mmCIF file of C-alpha atoms in Angstrom:
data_model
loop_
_atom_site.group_PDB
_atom_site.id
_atom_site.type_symbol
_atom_site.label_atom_id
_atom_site.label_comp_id
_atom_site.label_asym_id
_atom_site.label_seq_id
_atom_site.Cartn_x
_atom_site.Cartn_y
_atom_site.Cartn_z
ATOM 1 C CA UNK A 953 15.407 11.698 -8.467
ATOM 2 C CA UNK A 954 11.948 11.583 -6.494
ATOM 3 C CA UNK A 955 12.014 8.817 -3.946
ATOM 4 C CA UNK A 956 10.918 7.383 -1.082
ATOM 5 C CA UNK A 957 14.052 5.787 1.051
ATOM 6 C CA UNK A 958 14.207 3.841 4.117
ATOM 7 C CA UNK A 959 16.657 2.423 6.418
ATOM 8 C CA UNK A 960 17.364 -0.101 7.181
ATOM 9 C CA UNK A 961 16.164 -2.618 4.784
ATOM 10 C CA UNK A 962 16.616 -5.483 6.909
ATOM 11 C CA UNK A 963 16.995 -6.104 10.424
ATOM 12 C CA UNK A 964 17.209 -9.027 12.752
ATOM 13 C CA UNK A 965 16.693 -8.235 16.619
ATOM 14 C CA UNK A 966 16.003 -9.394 19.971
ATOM 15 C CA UNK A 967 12.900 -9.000 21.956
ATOM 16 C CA UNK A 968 12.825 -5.725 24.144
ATOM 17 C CA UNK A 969 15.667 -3.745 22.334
ATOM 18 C CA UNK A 970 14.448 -0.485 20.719
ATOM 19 C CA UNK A 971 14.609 0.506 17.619
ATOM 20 C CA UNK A 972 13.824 2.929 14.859
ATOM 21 C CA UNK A 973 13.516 2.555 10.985
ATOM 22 C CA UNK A 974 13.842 6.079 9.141
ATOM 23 C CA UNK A 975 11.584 7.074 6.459
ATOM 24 C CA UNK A 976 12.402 9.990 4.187
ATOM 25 C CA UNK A 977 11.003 11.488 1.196
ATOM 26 C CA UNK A 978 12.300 14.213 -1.428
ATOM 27 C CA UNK A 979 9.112 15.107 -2.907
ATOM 28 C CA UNK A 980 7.930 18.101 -0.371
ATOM 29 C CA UNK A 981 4.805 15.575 0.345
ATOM 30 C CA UNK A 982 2.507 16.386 3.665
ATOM 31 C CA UNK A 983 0.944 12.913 4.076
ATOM 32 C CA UNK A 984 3.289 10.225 4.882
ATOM 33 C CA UNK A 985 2.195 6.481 6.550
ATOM 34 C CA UNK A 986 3.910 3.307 7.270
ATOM 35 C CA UNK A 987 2.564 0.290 6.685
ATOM 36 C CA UNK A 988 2.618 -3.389 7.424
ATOM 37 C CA UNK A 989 2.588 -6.265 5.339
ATOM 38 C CA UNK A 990 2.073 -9.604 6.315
ATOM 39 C CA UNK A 991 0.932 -12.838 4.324
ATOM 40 C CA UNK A 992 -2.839 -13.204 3.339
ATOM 41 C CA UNK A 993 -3.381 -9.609 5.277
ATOM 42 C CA UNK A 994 -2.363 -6.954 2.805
ATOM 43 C CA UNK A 995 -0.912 -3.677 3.396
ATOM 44 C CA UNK A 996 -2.097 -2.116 6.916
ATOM 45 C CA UNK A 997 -1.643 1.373 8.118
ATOM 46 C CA UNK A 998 0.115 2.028 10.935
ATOM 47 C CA UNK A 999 0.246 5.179 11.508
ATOM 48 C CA UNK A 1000 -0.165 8.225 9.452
ATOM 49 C CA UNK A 1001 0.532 12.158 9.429
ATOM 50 C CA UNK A 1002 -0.434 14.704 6.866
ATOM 51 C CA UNK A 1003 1.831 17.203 8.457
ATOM 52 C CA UNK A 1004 4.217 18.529 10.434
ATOM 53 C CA UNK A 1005 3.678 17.791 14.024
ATOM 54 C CA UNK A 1006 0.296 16.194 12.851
ATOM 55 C CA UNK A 1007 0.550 12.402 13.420
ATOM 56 C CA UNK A 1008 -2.421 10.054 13.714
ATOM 57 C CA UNK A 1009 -3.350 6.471 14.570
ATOM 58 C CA UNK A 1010 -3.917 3.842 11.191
ATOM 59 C CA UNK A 1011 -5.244 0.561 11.780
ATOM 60 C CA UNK A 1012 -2.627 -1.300 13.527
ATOM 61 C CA UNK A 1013 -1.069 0.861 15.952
ATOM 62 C CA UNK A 1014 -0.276 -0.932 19.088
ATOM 63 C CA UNK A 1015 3.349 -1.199 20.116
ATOM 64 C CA UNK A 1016 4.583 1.868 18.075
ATOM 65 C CA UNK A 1017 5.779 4.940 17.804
ATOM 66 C CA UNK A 1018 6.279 8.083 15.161
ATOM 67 C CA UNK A 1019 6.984 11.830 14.629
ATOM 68 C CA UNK A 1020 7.356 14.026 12.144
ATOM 69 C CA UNK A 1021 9.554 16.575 13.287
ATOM 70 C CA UNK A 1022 10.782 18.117 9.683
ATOM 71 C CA UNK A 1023 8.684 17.775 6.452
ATOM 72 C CA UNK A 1024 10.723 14.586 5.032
ATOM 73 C CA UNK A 1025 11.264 12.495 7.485
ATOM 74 C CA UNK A 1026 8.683 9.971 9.492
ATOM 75 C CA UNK A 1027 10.381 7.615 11.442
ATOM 76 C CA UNK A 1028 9.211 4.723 13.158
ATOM 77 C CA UNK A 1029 10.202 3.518 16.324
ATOM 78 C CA UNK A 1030 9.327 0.196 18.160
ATOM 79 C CA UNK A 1031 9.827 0.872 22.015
ATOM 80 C CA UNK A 1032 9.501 -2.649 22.810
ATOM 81 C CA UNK A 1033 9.876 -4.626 19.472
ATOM 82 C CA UNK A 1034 8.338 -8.451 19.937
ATOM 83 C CA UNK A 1035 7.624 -11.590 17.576
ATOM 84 C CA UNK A 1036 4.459 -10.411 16.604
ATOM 85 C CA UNK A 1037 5.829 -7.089 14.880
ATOM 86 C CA UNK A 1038 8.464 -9.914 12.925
ATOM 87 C CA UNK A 1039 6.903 -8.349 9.086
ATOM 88 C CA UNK A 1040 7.343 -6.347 6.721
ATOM 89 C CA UNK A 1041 7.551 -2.434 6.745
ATOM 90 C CA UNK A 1042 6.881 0.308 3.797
ATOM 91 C CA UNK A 1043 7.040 3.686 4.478
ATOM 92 C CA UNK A 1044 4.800 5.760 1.585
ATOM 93 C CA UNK A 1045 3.976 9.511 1.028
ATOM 94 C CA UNK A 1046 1.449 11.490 -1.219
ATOM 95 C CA UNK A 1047 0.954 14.918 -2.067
ATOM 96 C CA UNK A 1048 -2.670 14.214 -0.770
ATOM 97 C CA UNK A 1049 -4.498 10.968 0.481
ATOM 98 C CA UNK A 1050 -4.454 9.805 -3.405
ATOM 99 C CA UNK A 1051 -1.168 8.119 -5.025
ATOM 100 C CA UNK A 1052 1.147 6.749 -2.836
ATOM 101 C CA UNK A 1053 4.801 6.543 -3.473
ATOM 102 C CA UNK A 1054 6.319 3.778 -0.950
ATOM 103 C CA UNK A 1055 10.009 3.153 -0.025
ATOM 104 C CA UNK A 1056 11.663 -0.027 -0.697
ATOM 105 C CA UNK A 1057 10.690 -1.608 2.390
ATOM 106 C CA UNK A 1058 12.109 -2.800 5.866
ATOM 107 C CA UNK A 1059 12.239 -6.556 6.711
ATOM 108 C CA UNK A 1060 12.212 -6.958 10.289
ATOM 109 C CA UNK A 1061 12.680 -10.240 12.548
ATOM 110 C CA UNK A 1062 12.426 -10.037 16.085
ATOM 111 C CA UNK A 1063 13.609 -13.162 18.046
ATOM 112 C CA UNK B 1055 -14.150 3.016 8.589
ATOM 113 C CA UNK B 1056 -13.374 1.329 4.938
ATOM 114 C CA UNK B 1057 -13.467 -1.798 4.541
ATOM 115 C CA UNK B 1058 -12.394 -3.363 1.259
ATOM 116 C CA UNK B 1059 -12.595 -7.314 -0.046
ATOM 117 C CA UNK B 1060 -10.738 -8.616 -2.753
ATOM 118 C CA UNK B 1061 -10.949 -11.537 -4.560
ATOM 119 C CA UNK B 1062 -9.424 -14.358 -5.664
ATOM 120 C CA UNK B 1063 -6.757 -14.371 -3.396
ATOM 121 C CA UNK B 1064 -4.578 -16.265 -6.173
ATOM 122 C CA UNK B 1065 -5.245 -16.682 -9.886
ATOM 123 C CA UNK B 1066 -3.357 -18.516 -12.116
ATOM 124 C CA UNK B 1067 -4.007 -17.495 -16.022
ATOM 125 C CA UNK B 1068 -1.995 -19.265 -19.097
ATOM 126 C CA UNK B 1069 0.018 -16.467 -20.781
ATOM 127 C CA UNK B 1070 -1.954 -14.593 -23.601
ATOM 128 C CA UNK B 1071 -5.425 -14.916 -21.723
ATOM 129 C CA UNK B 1072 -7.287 -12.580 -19.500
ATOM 130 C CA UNK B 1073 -6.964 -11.891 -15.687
ATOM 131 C CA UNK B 1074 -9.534 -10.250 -13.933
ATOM 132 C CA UNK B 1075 -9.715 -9.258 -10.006
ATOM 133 C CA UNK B 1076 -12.373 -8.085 -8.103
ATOM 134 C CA UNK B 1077 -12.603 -5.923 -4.682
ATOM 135 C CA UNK B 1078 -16.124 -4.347 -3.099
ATOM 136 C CA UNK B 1079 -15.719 -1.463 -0.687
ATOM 137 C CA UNK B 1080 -18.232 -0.213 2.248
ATOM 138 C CA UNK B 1081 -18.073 3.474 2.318
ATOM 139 C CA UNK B 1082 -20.508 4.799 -0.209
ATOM 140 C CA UNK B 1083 -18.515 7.962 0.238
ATOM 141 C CA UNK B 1084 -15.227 6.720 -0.730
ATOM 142 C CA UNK B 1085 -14.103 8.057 -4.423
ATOM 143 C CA UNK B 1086 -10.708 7.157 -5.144
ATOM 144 C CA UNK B 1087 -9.718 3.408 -6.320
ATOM 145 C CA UNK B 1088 -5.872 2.838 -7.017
ATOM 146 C CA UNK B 1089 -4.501 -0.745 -8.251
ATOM 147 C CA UNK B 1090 -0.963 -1.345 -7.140
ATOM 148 C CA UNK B 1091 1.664 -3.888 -8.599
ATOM 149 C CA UNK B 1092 4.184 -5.334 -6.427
ATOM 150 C CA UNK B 1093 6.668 -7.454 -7.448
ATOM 151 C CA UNK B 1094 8.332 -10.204 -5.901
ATOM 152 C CA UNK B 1095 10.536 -8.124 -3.172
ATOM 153 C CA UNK B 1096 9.807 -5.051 -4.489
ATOM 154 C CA UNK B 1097 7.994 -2.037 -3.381
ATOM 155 C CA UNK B 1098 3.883 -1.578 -4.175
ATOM 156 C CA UNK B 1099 3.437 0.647 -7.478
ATOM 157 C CA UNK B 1100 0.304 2.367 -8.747
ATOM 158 C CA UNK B 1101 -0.343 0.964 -12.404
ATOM 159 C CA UNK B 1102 -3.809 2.712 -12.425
ATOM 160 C CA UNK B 1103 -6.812 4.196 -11.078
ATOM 161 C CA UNK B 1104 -10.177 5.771 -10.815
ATOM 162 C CA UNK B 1105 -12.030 8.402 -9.038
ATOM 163 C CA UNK B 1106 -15.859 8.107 -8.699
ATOM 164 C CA UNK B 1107 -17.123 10.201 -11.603
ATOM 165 C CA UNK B 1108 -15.671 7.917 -14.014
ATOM 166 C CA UNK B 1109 -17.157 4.127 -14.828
ATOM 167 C CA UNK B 1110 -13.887 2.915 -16.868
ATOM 168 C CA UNK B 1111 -10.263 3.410 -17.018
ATOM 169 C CA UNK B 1112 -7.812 1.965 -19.728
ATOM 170 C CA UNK B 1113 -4.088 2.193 -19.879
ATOM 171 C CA UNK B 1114 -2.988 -0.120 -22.787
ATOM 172 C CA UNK B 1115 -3.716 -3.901 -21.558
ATOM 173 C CA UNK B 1116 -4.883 -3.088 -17.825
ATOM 174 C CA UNK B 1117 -8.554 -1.620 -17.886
ATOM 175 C CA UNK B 1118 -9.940 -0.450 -14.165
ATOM 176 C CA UNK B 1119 -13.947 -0.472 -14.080
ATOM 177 C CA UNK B 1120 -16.456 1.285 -11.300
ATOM 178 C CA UNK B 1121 -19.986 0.358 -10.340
ATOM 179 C CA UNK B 1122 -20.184 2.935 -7.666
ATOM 180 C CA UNK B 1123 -24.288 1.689 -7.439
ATOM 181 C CA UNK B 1124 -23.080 -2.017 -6.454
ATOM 182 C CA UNK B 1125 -19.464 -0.947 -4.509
ATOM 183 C CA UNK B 1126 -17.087 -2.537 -6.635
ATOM 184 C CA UNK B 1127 -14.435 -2.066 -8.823
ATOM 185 C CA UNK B 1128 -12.244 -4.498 -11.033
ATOM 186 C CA UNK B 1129 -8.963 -4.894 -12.798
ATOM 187 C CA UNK B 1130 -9.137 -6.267 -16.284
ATOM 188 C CA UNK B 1131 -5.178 -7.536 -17.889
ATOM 189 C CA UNK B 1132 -5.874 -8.544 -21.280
ATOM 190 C CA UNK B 1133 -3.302 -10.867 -23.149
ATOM 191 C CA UNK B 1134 -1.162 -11.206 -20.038
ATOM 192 C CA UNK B 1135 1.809 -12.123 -20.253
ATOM 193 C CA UNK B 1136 5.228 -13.176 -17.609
ATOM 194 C CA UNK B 1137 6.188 -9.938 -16.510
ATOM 195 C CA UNK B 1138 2.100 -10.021 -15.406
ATOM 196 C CA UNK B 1139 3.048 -11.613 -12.385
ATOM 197 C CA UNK B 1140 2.932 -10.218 -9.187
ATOM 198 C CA UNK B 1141 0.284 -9.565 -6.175
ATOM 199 C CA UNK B 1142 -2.250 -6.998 -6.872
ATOM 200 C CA UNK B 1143 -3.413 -4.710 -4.371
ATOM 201 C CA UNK B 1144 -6.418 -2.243 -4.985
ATOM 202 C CA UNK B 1145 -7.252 0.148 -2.360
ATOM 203 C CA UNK B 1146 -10.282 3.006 -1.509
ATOM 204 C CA UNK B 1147 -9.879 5.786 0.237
ATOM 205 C CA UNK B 1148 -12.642 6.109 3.053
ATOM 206 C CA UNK B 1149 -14.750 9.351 3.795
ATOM 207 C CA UNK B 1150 -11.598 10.687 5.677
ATOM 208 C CA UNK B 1151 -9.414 10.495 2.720
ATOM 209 C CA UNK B 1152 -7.243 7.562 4.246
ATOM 210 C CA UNK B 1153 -6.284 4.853 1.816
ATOM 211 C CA UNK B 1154 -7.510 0.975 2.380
ATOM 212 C CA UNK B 1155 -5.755 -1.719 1.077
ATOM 213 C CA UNK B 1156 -7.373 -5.449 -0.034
ATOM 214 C CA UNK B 1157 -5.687 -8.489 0.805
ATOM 215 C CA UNK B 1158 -3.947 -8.982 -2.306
ATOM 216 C CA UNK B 1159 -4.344 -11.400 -5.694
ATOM 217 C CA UNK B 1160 -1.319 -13.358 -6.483
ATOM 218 C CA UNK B 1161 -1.575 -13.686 -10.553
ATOM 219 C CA UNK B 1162 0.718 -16.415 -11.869
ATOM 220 C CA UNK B 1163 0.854 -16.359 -15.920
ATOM 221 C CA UNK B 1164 1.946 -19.594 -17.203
ATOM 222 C CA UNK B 1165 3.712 -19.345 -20.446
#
């Protein structure tokens, strides 16, 4: 089955304490993003990469981290996680910059 | 970069009547136009779109329409009904291919 998974789906933490939500895909897709969703403000890019190795700043990308080390997977890491990243988290990939697929999405609370 | 404006932000329709949303875009060059469905806690999901060399898009009750002149594009949901509701997100790619989301429509059909 194509799909878009992520882990974890939810996750409560503390400020300061790294972390990392995987992102993987089974489609063979170059462009993967993750994105942010918060109330009243829609789905913003993070970051994006249409390739292997190839990462790039979205809109929002203060205070994290990705790579894309292997075709399928785009993780995203939070060095420093604090209140203000406390949101929502999809992960989505394409086969070009056109339909998305997203994962099921990562609640995160930092405290 | 893109910028895209959607409106209303909620919209509350009686079940069996029409729901239409509305978004404008800035990037003349921009030539892709998805409309994504999320449900509550569930994952975006493209019910349509449109690419710039076409002025209207129908897919049984949702209908997608383009006035590249004016920058805007709208979703039309005839004879909605429950399972209607959900936020609506559409989106535009900007002259780099990257995708830009609106701030969402919450549609509420009242039966």
């Amino acid at each position: 089955e194509a799909q878009v998974t992520q882990n974890p789906r939810y996750l409560i933490t503390v400020t300061g304490k790294k972390l990392t939500v995987t992102c993987s895909q089974n489609m063979n897709h170059e462009y993967m993003s993750w994105y942010r969703q918060d109330p009243g403000l829609g789905l913003r890019q993070i970051y994006y990469s249409m390739n292997v190795e190839v990462t790039d700043k979205g809109d929002v990308p203060e205070g994290y981290k990705v790579s894309r080390k292997e075709k399928r997977n785009f993780p995203l890491i939070l060095e420093s996680p604090s209140p203000n990243q406390t949101s929502l988290y999809f992960c989505a990939s394409s086969a070009n910059h056109n339909e998305q697929f997203f994962g099921p999405g990562t609640r995160l609370t930092v405290l | 970069g893109e910028n895209v404006e959607q409106h209303p932000s909620t919209l509350s329709v009686q079940e069996g009547d029409s729901a239409v949303i509305k978004c404008t875009y800035s990037d003349s060059a921009s030539n892709y136009f998805p409309w994504y469905k999320q449900e509550l806690g569930k994952r975006p999901q493209l019910i349509i779109d449109i690419r710039s060399n076409v002025g209207e898009k129908k897919d049984q009750r949702i209908a997608v329409t383009l006035n590249k002149t004016a920058k805007h594009f709208s979703l039309h949901i005839t004879e909605t009904q429950p399972e209607d509701s959900a936020v609506y997100f559409c989106a535009a790619t900007d002259s780099w291919g990257k995708l830009q989301f609106g701030a969402g429509t919450q549609v509420v059909v009242t039966p």
